Amino acid sequence: MSPEAIAAVFRAETGRALAALVGLIGDFDLAEDALQDAFLAALRQWPRQGAPANPRAWLVGAARHKAIDRLRQRARQTSRKDHVALEQRLSAAAQAEAAPSIDTAEAIDDDMLRLVFICCHPALAPDARVALTLRAVAGLDTVAVARAFLVSEETMAQRLVRAKRKIRLAGIPFVAPPPEALSERVAAVLATLYLIFTEGYAATTGAALVRADLCGESIRLTRLLDALLPGRGDVRGLLALMLLHHARRDTRAGPQGEIVLLADQDRTLWDRDAIAEGLDLVGQALRNPGLPNPYAVQAAIAALHCQATDAAATDWRQIAGLYEVLLRLAPTPVIELNHAVAVAMTDGPARGLALLDALTARGTLAGYALLPGARADLLRRLGRTAEAAAAYARADALARLEPERRYYAGRRAELGLG
Amino acid sequence: MQYLLLIYESEAEAQAMAPAAYGEMMAGYGGFTRDLVASGKFKAGDALQPTSTATTVRVREGKTLATDGPFAETREQLGGYYLVEAGDLDDAIAIAARIPGAATGSIEIRPVMVFS
């Protein structure tokens, strides 16, 4: 077995193997260290002896032995009082080893769900949740997680160490949340997964490949959550939203990495399978009783874009209506901005501009390039060229990504003001 | 595990409270404390006099310097605490959420350090 093939097995098995181990050992840190030891043992043994029939069972079994080794080592090094507690943990681990197979699909699913909840616990900072989820649940190594978030390996390793220390010292439990807290806790998980997705989606330059991976990874994890907690409108809505955005991934940038607007994208290149699945999921998410979930409504908007055969066929009236629904469910300045753009498409640029001017006056989106960018487009359509040029210049100054800056500079040049 | 639940509230708002609202709040604390004691998770708890009564002490180069007021000016001030025995952080969060001050101010949860 090649090292690449072994690495692929590790990637695929980390989440569930770690989940099973944390469940057994009850200590996130120790479980992770032990699994790391087991990976090293596999790297030594598998190339010579071939891969075991059930790699996950092999890894979990090996990691249990490693955990016991580590506990014995600690017991020797620490004081007497610790010794007793560690002995108890040790024998518990040994008993667990003697226990009958824990490898039932149901038990593993429960462990996996608990691992997701511990990694996305609201007591952890959002960047710590993202790092832990990618490391522990998705099985990315620290180097890959660091590269995806454009931070040094050392910074990412520190972030992971701090997060695990908080889990241990603050007593964040390895249990599924009680029913009354489930919706809130699922919301924290979904926010984390969406953060991973948008991090991958926003990037159009640099480590583009790795970051496209983040979109795929977040979709994989959301799909997993949907399987573990079936029939939830919020989970299904987010999965639909991700799929419908991701379906357009190959058409969002031109050959030089330049931004291609939705209206100008080659719709024949959109991923039809992803769109079909996304549309099906939106339907299911919106059929759930009660208030529609904001993710599902955003997915419904993305669905309308995906269903239009060309830009002119876009159902802007329904999109503006859905943004109004979103403004009632979960109002944010960015939703207001998108609503204004949709209104401009149905009722004309002057109506849209009035909404954007009101938003600008409130100052809540100061520093957000898309606001002056959207204003500039409407001013241009109204023939207010000089004001449009000033707004494009403002957007250019605020834009953080190079292709964004090139886009605004290009639109400004097209106005022909020199 | 033991957790210290620190209750932060706006003193200005508390002092501006109408007598009826103040009585209602105190009744809320009374009920909460009774329930907590009954659950066996209560270790200690007190309300504090306002920060206008606070004194901050520092010892520098062997000299004791006492100054008026709290260490830092903040929008919310420490007004009281509970020391609880909870199973884990989720349990502590559930207890903290029932403190009447959680609805108007905020509760900081700090695990108590164990020296072995």
Short mmCIF file of C-alpha atoms in Angstrom, two decimals:
data_model
loop_
_atom_site.label_atom_id
_atom_site.label_comp_id
_atom_site.label_asym_id
_atom_site.label_seq_id
_atom_site.Cartn_x
_atom_site.Cartn_y
_atom_site.Cartn_z
CA MET A 1 0.00 0.00 0.00
CA SER A 2 1.44 3.39 -1.05
CA PRO A 3 1.82 6.28 1.43
CA GLU A 4 -0.70 8.26 -0.69
CA ALA A 5 -3.27 5.47 -0.41
CA ILE A 6 -2.67 5.29 3.35
CA ALA A 7 -3.08 9.06 3.64
CA ALA A 8 -6.42 8.77 1.78
CA VAL A 9 -7.61 6.11 4.24
CA PHE A 10 -6.62 8.40 7.14
CA ARG A 11 -8.57 11.28 5.62
CA ALA A 12 -11.64 9.13 5.16
CA GLU A 13 -11.51 7.48 8.59
CA THR A 14 -10.25 10.24 10.93
CA GLY A 15 -13.67 11.65 11.82
CA ARG A 16 -15.39 8.39 12.73
CA ALA A 17 -12.29 6.82 14.31
CA LEU A 18 -11.73 9.92 16.46
CA ALA A 19 -15.42 10.06 17.34
CA ALA A 20 -15.35 6.44 18.51
CA LEU A 21 -12.17 7.08 20.53
CA VAL A 22 -13.42 10.24 22.23
CA GLY A 23 -16.55 8.28 23.09
CA LEU A 24 -14.44 5.52 24.66
CA ILE A 25 -11.77 7.58 26.37
CA GLY A 26 -13.78 10.72 27.16
CA ASP A 27 -10.76 12.95 26.57
CA PHE A 28 -10.49 14.79 23.26
CA ASP A 29 -6.77 15.51 23.56
CA LEU A 30 -5.75 11.99 24.54
CA ALA A 31 -7.96 10.47 21.83
CA GLU A 32 -6.35 12.67 19.17
CA ASP A 33 -2.81 11.95 20.34
CA ALA A 34 -3.53 8.22 20.44
CA LEU A 35 -5.03 8.28 16.93
CA GLN A 36 -1.94 10.13 15.72
CA ASP A 37 0.20 7.33 17.23
CA ALA A 38 -1.98 4.76 15.48
CA PHE A 39 -1.50 6.56 12.14
CA LEU A 40 2.28 6.43 12.60
CA ALA A 41 2.06 2.72 13.39
CA ALA A 42 -0.04 2.19 10.25
CA LEU A 43 2.52 4.06 8.15
CA ARG A 44 5.15 1.60 9.39
CA GLN A 45 3.09 -1.60 9.15
CA TRP A 46 0.69 -1.26 6.21
CA PRO A 47 3.30 -0.86 3.43
CA ARG A 48 4.87 -4.18 4.53
CA GLN A 49 1.84 -6.18 5.64
CA GLY A 50 -0.83 -4.62 3.43
CA ALA A 51 -3.89 -2.71 4.63
CA PRO A 52 -6.20 -4.45 7.10
CA ALA A 53 -9.66 -5.53 5.94
CA ASN A 54 -11.33 -2.97 8.18
CA PRO A 55 -8.94 0.00 8.44
CA ARG A 56 -11.13 1.93 10.87
CA ALA A 57 -11.43 -0.97 13.33
CA TRP A 58 -7.65 -1.46 13.05
CA LEU A 59 -7.00 2.25 13.73
CA VAL A 60 -9.42 2.42 16.67
CA GLY A 61 -7.96 -0.77 18.16
CA ALA A 62 -4.37 0.42 17.74
CA ALA A 63 -5.25 3.85 19.12
CA ARG A 64 -6.81 2.26 22.22
CA HIS A 65 -3.52 0.49 22.95
CA LYS A 66 -1.63 3.74 22.36
CA ALA A 67 -4.00 5.57 24.71
CA ILE A 68 -3.31 3.01 27.45
CA ASP A 69 0.45 3.40 26.81
CA ARG A 70 0.14 7.15 27.13
CA LEU A 71 -1.94 6.85 30.32
CA ARG A 72 0.66 4.51 31.88
CA GLN A 73 3.42 6.93 30.95
CA ARG A 74 1.53 9.83 32.51
CA ALA A 75 0.81 7.81 35.65
CA ARG A 76 4.55 7.19 36.08
CA GLN A 77 5.39 10.86 35.60
CA THR A 78 2.74 12.51 37.76
CA SER A 79 2.17 12.77 41.48
CA ARG A 80 0.31 10.17 43.59
CA LYS A 81 -3.06 11.94 43.64
CA ASP A 82 -3.17 12.01 39.85
CA HIS A 83 -2.07 8.43 39.87
CA VAL A 84 -5.33 7.18 41.35
CA ALA A 85 -7.50 9.04 38.87
CA LEU A 86 -5.35 7.90 35.99
CA GLU A 87 -5.43 4.30 37.16
CA GLN A 88 -9.21 4.47 37.12
CA ARG A 89 -9.24 5.89 33.63
CA LEU A 90 -6.72 3.28 32.57
CA SER A 91 -8.77 0.37 33.74
CA ALA A 92 -11.87 1.90 32.18
CA ALA A 93 -10.00 2.06 28.88
CA ALA A 94 -8.83 -1.54 29.28
CA GLN A 95 -12.38 -2.65 30.04
CA ALA A 96 -13.61 -0.80 26.99
CA GLU A 97 -11.07 -2.76 24.98
CA ALA A 98 -12.41 -6.03 26.30
CA ALA A 99 -15.99 -4.96 25.62
CA PRO A 100 -17.79 -6.42 22.61
CA SER A 101 -17.55 -4.64 19.28
CA ILE A 102 -18.71 -1.03 19.37
CA ASP A 103 -18.57 -0.94 15.61
CA THR A 104 -22.33 -0.83 15.00
CA ALA A 105 -23.36 1.82 12.50
CA GLU A 106 -25.75 3.41 14.99
CA ALA A 107 -23.15 3.75 17.76
CA ILE A 108 -20.67 5.29 15.33
CA ASP A 109 -23.26 7.75 14.02
CA ASP A 110 -24.02 8.84 17.59
CA ASP A 111 -20.30 9.28 18.31
CA MET A 112 -19.83 11.23 15.08
CA LEU A 113 -22.73 13.55 15.90
CA ARG A 114 -21.30 14.16 19.38
CA LEU A 115 -17.91 14.96 17.84
CA VAL A 116 -19.55 17.52 15.53
CA PHE A 117 -21.35 19.12 18.48
CA ILE A 118 -18.22 19.31 20.64
CA CYS A 119 -16.19 20.87 17.79
CA CYS A 120 -18.92 23.45 17.10
CA HIS A 121 -19.80 24.19 20.75
CA PRO A 122 -20.96 27.81 21.11
CA ALA A 123 -18.47 28.28 23.99
CA LEU A 124 -15.67 28.05 21.39
CA ALA A 125 -14.74 31.06 19.24
CA PRO A 126 -15.91 30.79 15.61
CA ASP A 127 -12.37 30.46 14.22
CA ALA A 128 -11.63 27.72 16.76
CA ARG A 129 -14.82 25.87 15.72
CA VAL A 130 -13.82 26.06 12.08
CA ALA A 131 -10.28 24.81 12.78
CA LEU A 132 -11.44 21.95 15.04
CA THR A 133 -14.17 20.83 12.66
CA LEU A 134 -11.81 20.70 9.69
CA ARG A 135 -9.09 18.99 11.70
CA ALA A 136 -11.13 16.49 13.71
CA VAL A 137 -14.32 15.86 11.75
CA ALA A 138 -13.09 16.37 8.18
CA GLY A 139 -9.67 14.86 8.91
CA LEU A 140 -7.62 17.61 7.24
CA ASP A 141 -4.10 17.86 8.64
CA THR A 142 -3.00 21.03 10.40
CA VAL A 143 -0.89 22.13 7.41
CA ALA A 144 -3.88 21.92 5.06
CA VAL A 145 -6.17 23.79 7.47
CA ALA A 146 -3.53 26.50 7.95
CA ARG A 147 -3.03 26.88 4.20
CA ALA A 148 -6.78 27.09 3.56
CA PHE A 149 -7.09 29.98 6.00
CA LEU A 150 -3.87 31.69 4.91
CA VAL A 151 -2.30 31.55 8.35
CA SER A 152 0.99 29.97 9.35
CA GLU A 153 1.08 26.35 10.43
CA GLU A 154 2.26 27.51 13.85
CA THR A 155 -0.71 29.89 14.24
CA MET A 156 -3.16 27.15 13.30
CA ALA A 157 -1.49 24.62 15.62
CA GLN A 158 -1.76 27.17 18.46
CA ARG A 159 -5.42 27.78 17.67
CA LEU A 160 -6.12 24.04 17.85
CA VAL A 161 -4.19 23.64 21.11
CA ARG A 162 -6.11 26.55 22.69
CA ALA A 163 -9.45 25.13 21.53
CA LYS A 164 -8.70 21.69 22.95
CA ARG A 165 -7.48 23.21 26.21
CA LYS A 166 -10.75 25.09 26.50
CA ILE A 167 -12.73 21.89 25.88
CA ARG A 168 -10.83 20.19 28.70
CA LEU A 169 -10.62 23.00 31.26
CA ALA A 170 -14.08 24.46 30.75
CA GLY A 171 -15.65 21.01 30.84
CA ILE A 172 -17.31 21.02 27.41
CA PRO A 173 -18.98 17.59 27.44
CA PHE A 174 -18.91 14.88 24.78
CA VAL A 175 -22.68 14.49 24.75
CA ALA A 176 -25.44 15.32 22.32
CA PRO A 177 -27.31 18.47 23.39
CA PRO A 178 -30.63 17.95 25.22
CA PRO A 179 -33.74 18.33 23.03
CA GLU A 180 -34.50 21.84 24.33
CA ALA A 181 -31.04 23.05 23.25
CA LEU A 182 -30.83 21.08 19.99
CA SER A 183 -32.01 23.81 17.57
CA GLU A 184 -29.61 26.38 19.02
CA ARG A 185 -26.71 23.93 18.91
CA VAL A 186 -27.51 22.82 15.36
CA ALA A 187 -27.54 26.52 14.42
CA ALA A 188 -23.98 26.83 15.80
CA VAL A 189 -22.90 23.79 13.75
CA LEU A 190 -24.52 25.16 10.58
CA ALA A 191 -22.95 28.60 11.09
CA THR A 192 -19.54 26.88 11.32
CA LEU A 193 -20.11 24.83 8.17
CA TYR A 194 -21.35 27.90 6.28
CA LEU A 195 -18.27 29.83 7.42
CA ILE A 196 -16.07 27.08 5.94
CA PHE A 197 -18.08 27.20 2.72
CA THR A 198 -17.96 30.99 2.31
CA GLU A 199 -14.24 31.02 3.08
CA GLY A 200 -13.75 28.68 0.13
CA TYR A 201 -16.32 30.45 -2.04
CA ALA A 202 -15.04 34.01 -1.59
CA ALA A 203 -11.53 33.12 -2.70
CA THR A 204 -10.79 33.60 -6.37
CA THR A 205 -7.02 33.88 -6.18
CA GLY A 206 -4.00 32.46 -4.42
CA ALA A 207 -4.38 28.98 -3.02
CA ALA A 208 -7.48 28.53 -5.20
CA LEU A 209 -7.33 24.74 -5.32
CA VAL A 210 -7.19 24.22 -1.58
CA ARG A 211 -9.95 26.74 -1.08
CA ALA A 212 -12.25 25.10 -3.63
CA ASP A 213 -11.64 22.05 -1.43
CA LEU A 214 -13.18 23.96 1.47
CA CYS A 215 -16.47 24.22 -0.45
CA GLY A 216 -16.43 20.50 -1.20
CA GLU A 217 -15.48 19.74 2.39
CA SER A 218 -18.28 21.87 3.87
CA ILE A 219 -20.80 20.22 1.52
CA ARG A 220 -19.54 16.78 2.56
CA LEU A 221 -19.92 17.68 6.25
CA THR A 222 -23.38 19.22 5.80
CA ARG A 223 -24.47 16.10 3.90
CA LEU A 224 -23.18 14.03 6.82
CA LEU A 225 -25.14 16.19 9.29
CA ASP A 226 -28.26 15.82 7.14
CA ALA A 227 -27.84 12.03 7.31
CA LEU A 228 -27.30 12.13 11.09
CA LEU A 229 -30.22 14.51 11.76
CA PRO A 230 -32.60 13.72 8.91
CA GLY A 231 -35.55 15.89 7.96
CA ARG A 232 -34.43 19.19 9.47
CA GLY A 233 -35.33 22.21 7.31
CA ASP A 234 -32.30 24.20 8.46
CA VAL A 235 -29.73 21.48 7.65
CA ARG A 236 -31.36 20.61 4.33
CA GLY A 237 -31.75 24.31 3.46
CA LEU A 238 -28.05 24.97 4.03
CA LEU A 239 -27.06 21.89 2.00
CA ALA A 240 -29.28 23.12 -0.86
CA LEU A 241 -27.80 26.62 -0.63
CA MET A 242 -24.24 25.30 -0.80
CA LEU A 243 -24.99 22.95 -3.71
CA LEU A 244 -26.71 25.66 -5.76
CA HIS A 245 -23.85 28.12 -5.25
CA HIS A 246 -21.20 25.48 -5.81
CA ALA A 247 -22.92 24.41 -9.07
CA ARG A 248 -21.70 27.68 -10.63
CA ARG A 249 -18.09 27.31 -9.44
CA ASP A 250 -16.50 26.81 -12.88
CA THR A 251 -18.11 29.88 -14.42
CA ARG A 252 -17.48 32.50 -11.73
CA ALA A 253 -14.00 33.40 -12.93
CA GLY A 254 -12.55 33.95 -16.41
CA PRO A 255 -9.25 32.57 -17.73
CA GLN A 256 -7.24 35.34 -16.02
CA GLY A 257 -9.08 34.91 -12.73
CA GLU A 258 -11.28 37.92 -13.49
CA ILE A 259 -14.77 38.06 -11.97
CA VAL A 260 -17.60 36.96 -14.29
CA LEU A 261 -20.96 38.34 -13.13
CA LEU A 262 -23.95 36.03 -12.74
CA ALA A 263 -25.58 37.65 -15.80
CA ASP A 264 -22.54 36.89 -17.98
CA GLN A 265 -21.79 33.35 -16.80
CA ASP A 266 -21.97 30.47 -19.29
CA ARG A 267 -25.01 28.68 -17.93
CA THR A 268 -24.36 25.57 -20.03
CA LEU A 269 -21.33 24.93 -17.79
CA TRP A 270 -23.29 24.96 -14.54
CA ASP A 271 -23.30 21.63 -12.72
CA ARG A 272 -26.77 20.28 -13.60
CA ASP A 273 -26.58 17.33 -11.15
CA ALA A 274 -25.79 19.64 -8.23
CA ILE A 275 -28.63 21.96 -9.31
CA ALA A 276 -31.11 19.08 -9.55
CA GLU A 277 -30.16 17.88 -6.08
CA GLY A 278 -30.24 21.43 -4.70
CA LEU A 279 -33.71 22.09 -6.16
CA ASP A 280 -35.04 18.85 -4.68
CA LEU A 281 -33.60 19.74 -1.24
CA VAL A 282 -34.99 23.31 -1.32
CA GLY A 283 -38.43 21.87 -1.96
CA GLN A 284 -38.10 19.51 1.00
CA ALA A 285 -36.68 22.22 3.28
CA LEU A 286 -39.49 24.65 2.48
CA ARG A 287 -42.19 22.00 2.98
CA ASN A 288 -41.18 21.66 6.66
CA PRO A 289 -43.88 23.01 8.99
CA GLY A 290 -43.39 26.33 10.78
CA LEU A 291 -41.50 29.43 9.69
CA PRO A 292 -39.14 28.81 6.77
CA ASN A 293 -35.48 28.68 7.72
CA PRO A 294 -33.32 31.58 6.44
CA TYR A 295 -30.89 29.15 4.76
CA ALA A 296 -33.79 27.54 2.91
CA VAL A 297 -35.07 30.96 1.74
CA GLN A 298 -31.58 31.91 0.52
CA ALA A 299 -31.42 28.54 -1.24
CA ALA A 300 -34.78 29.31 -2.89
CA ILE A 301 -33.28 32.55 -4.24
CA ALA A 302 -30.23 30.68 -5.55
CA ALA A 303 -32.64 28.14 -7.09
CA LEU A 304 -34.45 30.86 -9.05
CA HIS A 305 -31.13 32.03 -10.49
CA CYS A 306 -30.18 28.46 -11.40
CA GLN A 307 -33.56 27.84 -13.07
CA ALA A 308 -33.37 30.89 -15.36
CA THR A 309 -32.19 29.79 -18.82
CA ASP A 310 -30.57 33.20 -19.33
CA ALA A 311 -30.13 36.35 -17.24
CA ALA A 312 -33.13 38.07 -18.87
CA ALA A 313 -35.40 35.17 -17.83
CA THR A 314 -34.58 35.66 -14.10
CA ASP A 315 -37.71 35.95 -11.97
CA TRP A 316 -36.59 39.11 -10.15
CA ARG A 317 -40.05 39.82 -8.74
CA GLN A 318 -40.10 36.53 -6.87
CA ILE A 319 -36.46 37.05 -5.80
CA ALA A 320 -37.31 40.51 -4.39
CA GLY A 321 -40.27 38.89 -2.56
CA LEU A 322 -38.00 36.22 -1.05
CA TYR A 323 -35.57 38.91 0.13
CA GLU A 324 -38.52 40.59 1.84
CA VAL A 325 -39.27 37.29 3.60
CA LEU A 326 -35.61 37.12 4.67
CA LEU A 327 -35.73 40.70 5.94
CA ARG A 328 -38.56 39.65 8.25
CA LEU A 329 -36.93 36.36 9.35
CA ALA A 330 -33.32 37.42 9.81
CA PRO A 331 -32.66 41.03 8.82
CA THR A 332 -29.03 41.94 8.08
CA PRO A 333 -27.56 44.90 6.17
CA VAL A 334 -26.23 42.51 3.48
CA ILE A 335 -29.75 41.11 2.90
CA GLU A 336 -30.99 44.72 2.64
CA LEU A 337 -28.33 45.38 0.01
CA ASN A 338 -29.35 42.32 -2.01
CA HIS A 339 -33.03 43.25 -1.66
CA ALA A 340 -32.30 46.73 -3.05
CA VAL A 341 -30.52 45.20 -6.06
CA ALA A 342 -33.51 42.90 -6.73
CA VAL A 343 -35.92 45.86 -6.40
CA ALA A 344 -33.80 47.78 -8.93
CA MET A 345 -34.29 44.88 -11.37
CA THR A 346 -38.09 44.94 -11.02
CA ASP A 347 -39.02 48.55 -10.25
CA GLY A 348 -36.09 50.35 -11.89
CA PRO A 349 -32.71 51.68 -10.73
CA ALA A 350 -34.15 54.79 -9.04
CA ARG A 351 -36.15 52.71 -6.51
CA GLY A 352 -33.14 50.50 -5.82
CA LEU A 353 -30.86 53.50 -5.43
CA ALA A 354 -33.20 55.09 -2.87
CA LEU A 355 -32.97 51.92 -0.75
CA LEU A 356 -29.16 51.80 -1.10
CA ASP A 357 -28.82 55.49 -0.19
CA ALA A 358 -30.85 54.88 2.97
CA LEU A 359 -28.58 51.92 3.78
CA THR A 360 -25.44 53.99 3.12
CA ALA A 361 -26.72 56.78 5.36
CA ARG A 362 -27.08 54.35 8.27
CA GLY A 363 -23.37 53.52 7.98
CA THR A 364 -23.76 49.89 9.09
CA LEU A 365 -22.03 48.60 5.94
CA ALA A 366 -19.19 51.15 5.91
CA GLY A 367 -16.10 49.39 4.58
CA TYR A 368 -18.09 46.85 2.54
CA ALA A 369 -17.04 47.17 -1.13
CA LEU A 370 -20.23 45.67 -2.57
CA LEU A 371 -22.34 48.61 -1.32
CA PRO A 372 -20.60 51.38 -3.33
CA GLY A 373 -20.20 48.78 -6.11
CA ALA A 374 -23.97 48.24 -6.32
CA ARG A 375 -24.64 51.99 -6.04
CA ALA A 376 -22.18 52.62 -8.90
CA ASP A 377 -24.03 50.16 -11.16
CA LEU A 378 -27.39 51.86 -10.50
CA LEU A 379 -25.94 55.36 -10.94
CA ARG A 380 -24.45 54.24 -14.27
CA ARG A 381 -27.82 52.90 -15.41
CA LEU A 382 -29.39 56.25 -14.44
CA GLY A 383 -26.80 58.09 -16.57
CA ARG A 384 -25.25 59.81 -13.52
CA THR A 385 -21.76 59.05 -14.86
CA ALA A 386 -19.61 61.24 -12.63
CA GLU A 387 -21.27 59.92 -9.45
CA ALA A 388 -20.96 56.35 -10.79
CA ALA A 389 -17.21 56.86 -11.36
CA ALA A 390 -16.77 58.14 -7.81
CA ALA A 391 -18.68 55.14 -6.41
CA TYR A 392 -16.62 52.65 -8.47
CA ALA A 393 -13.46 54.34 -7.16
CA ARG A 394 -14.79 53.96 -3.60
CA ALA A 395 -15.57 50.26 -4.19
CA ASP A 396 -12.11 49.76 -5.73
CA ALA A 397 -10.52 51.30 -2.65
CA LEU A 398 -12.49 49.03 -0.28
CA ALA A 399 -12.15 45.76 -2.23
CA ARG A 400 -9.84 43.24 -0.60
CA LEU A 401 -9.35 40.70 -3.39
CA GLU A 402 -7.28 41.54 -6.45
CA PRO A 403 -9.89 40.39 -9.05
CA GLU A 404 -12.52 42.53 -7.28
CA ARG A 405 -10.29 45.60 -7.58
CA ARG A 406 -9.64 44.88 -11.25
CA TYR A 407 -13.38 44.53 -11.84
CA TYR A 408 -14.27 47.91 -10.29
CA ALA A 409 -11.33 49.66 -11.99
CA GLY A 410 -12.49 48.16 -15.30
CA ARG A 411 -16.10 49.34 -14.86
CA ARG A 412 -14.85 52.80 -13.99
CA ALA A 413 -12.65 52.92 -17.12
CA GLU A 414 -15.67 51.91 -19.26
CA LEU A 415 -17.45 55.07 -18.17
CA GLY A 416 -14.94 56.94 -20.36
CA LEU A 417 -14.22 59.75 -17.94
CA GLY A 418 -10.45 59.17 -18.16
CA MET B 1 -16.65 20.46 38.34
CA GLN B 2 -17.01 23.75 40.16
CA TYR B 3 -17.85 26.89 38.26
CA LEU B 4 -18.00 30.50 39.42
CA LEU B 5 -20.91 32.31 37.80
CA LEU B 6 -20.18 36.04 37.79
CA ILE B 7 -23.21 38.27 37.36
CA TYR B 8 -22.56 41.47 35.39
CA GLU B 9 -25.26 44.09 35.23
CA SER B 10 -25.62 47.78 34.56
CA GLU B 11 -25.62 49.44 37.99
CA ALA B 12 -27.15 52.59 36.51
CA GLU B 13 -30.14 50.58 35.28
CA ALA B 14 -30.46 48.66 38.55
CA GLN B 15 -30.46 51.89 40.56
CA ALA B 16 -33.11 53.42 38.31
CA MET B 17 -35.46 50.47 38.90
CA ALA B 18 -38.96 51.13 40.21
CA PRO B 19 -39.61 49.55 43.65
CA ALA B 20 -42.08 47.03 42.21
CA ALA B 21 -39.59 45.87 39.57
CA TYR B 22 -36.84 45.66 42.18
CA GLY B 23 -39.05 43.52 44.41
CA GLU B 24 -39.86 41.26 41.49
CA MET B 25 -36.15 40.84 40.69
CA MET B 26 -35.31 40.00 44.31
CA ALA B 27 -38.15 37.46 44.41
CA GLY B 28 -36.69 35.95 41.23
CA TYR B 29 -33.28 35.60 42.88
CA GLY B 30 -34.88 34.11 45.99
CA GLY B 31 -36.68 31.45 43.95
CA PHE B 32 -33.61 30.69 41.86
CA THR B 33 -31.39 30.29 44.93
CA ARG B 34 -33.92 27.99 46.66
CA ASP B 35 -34.10 25.78 43.54
CA LEU B 36 -30.31 25.71 43.24
CA VAL B 37 -29.88 24.71 46.88
CA ALA B 38 -32.56 22.02 46.49
CA SER B 39 -30.72 20.60 43.44
CA GLY B 40 -27.58 20.16 45.58
CA LYS B 41 -25.48 22.24 43.16
CA PHE B 42 -25.25 25.40 45.30
CA LYS B 43 -21.84 26.00 46.93
CA ALA B 44 -21.96 29.74 47.66
CA GLY B 45 -23.50 32.94 46.39
CA ASP B 46 -23.71 36.62 47.31
CA ALA B 47 -24.80 39.98 46.00
CA LEU B 48 -22.24 42.80 46.12
CA GLN B 49 -22.53 46.45 47.11
CA PRO B 50 -22.24 48.78 44.06
CA THR B 51 -18.87 49.75 42.55
CA SER B 52 -19.18 53.20 44.17
CA THR B 53 -18.19 51.38 47.37
CA ALA B 54 -15.25 49.56 45.74
CA THR B 55 -11.58 50.04 46.58
CA THR B 56 -8.74 48.79 44.38
CA VAL B 57 -5.45 47.86 46.03
CA ARG B 58 -2.03 47.49 44.42
CA VAL B 59 1.33 46.88 46.09
CA ARG B 60 4.21 48.49 44.20
CA GLU B 61 7.79 48.56 45.48
CA GLY B 62 6.56 47.52 48.89
CA LYS B 63 4.02 50.36 49.11
CA THR B 64 0.33 49.69 49.41
CA LEU B 65 -1.71 51.93 47.13
CA ALA B 66 -5.44 51.97 47.70
CA THR B 67 -7.60 53.87 45.22
CA ASP B 68 -11.30 54.56 44.92
CA GLY B 69 -13.40 52.53 42.50
CA PRO B 70 -13.14 49.33 40.48
CA PHE B 71 -10.14 48.29 38.39
CA ALA B 72 -11.79 49.06 35.05
CA GLU B 73 -14.68 51.24 33.88
CA THR B 74 -17.13 49.01 32.00
CA ARG B 75 -20.71 49.23 30.81
CA GLU B 76 -21.71 46.34 33.07
CA GLN B 77 -20.36 45.81 36.58
CA LEU B 78 -19.86 42.74 38.74
CA GLY B 79 -22.91 42.68 40.98
CA GLY B 80 -22.85 39.21 42.50
CA TYR B 81 -21.85 35.59 42.05
CA TYR B 82 -22.80 31.97 42.55
CA LEU B 83 -20.34 29.14 43.10
CA VAL B 84 -21.92 25.95 41.76
CA GLU B 85 -21.09 22.27 41.41
CA ALA B 86 -22.10 21.30 37.86
CA GLY B 87 -21.64 18.17 35.78
CA ASP B 88 -20.09 19.95 32.82
CA LEU B 89 -20.14 23.24 30.93
CA ASP B 90 -23.56 22.56 29.39
CA ASP B 91 -24.97 22.05 32.90
CA ALA B 92 -23.29 25.27 34.07
CA ILE B 93 -24.69 27.16 31.07
CA ALA B 94 -28.20 25.86 31.88
CA ILE B 95 -27.85 27.05 35.51
CA ALA B 96 -26.43 30.43 34.46
CA ALA B 97 -29.29 30.94 32.01
CA ARG B 98 -31.78 30.73 34.90
CA ILE B 99 -30.09 33.49 36.94
CA PRO B 100 -32.49 36.47 36.74
CA GLY B 101 -29.55 38.76 35.82
CA ALA B 102 -28.96 36.75 32.62
CA ALA B 103 -32.11 38.31 31.14
CA THR B 104 -30.88 41.88 31.60
CA GLY B 105 -27.10 41.66 32.02
CA SER B 106 -24.66 38.82 31.37
CA ILE B 107 -23.16 35.91 33.28
CA GLU B 108 -19.50 34.98 32.94
CA ILE B 109 -18.82 31.28 33.62
CA ARG B 110 -15.36 30.46 34.95
CA PRO B 111 -14.26 26.93 35.76
CA VAL B 112 -12.54 26.77 39.16
CA MET B 113 -8.92 25.66 38.97
CA VAL B 114 -8.14 22.40 40.74
CA PHE B 115 -4.67 21.94 42.26
CA SER B 116 -3.65 18.37 42.79
#
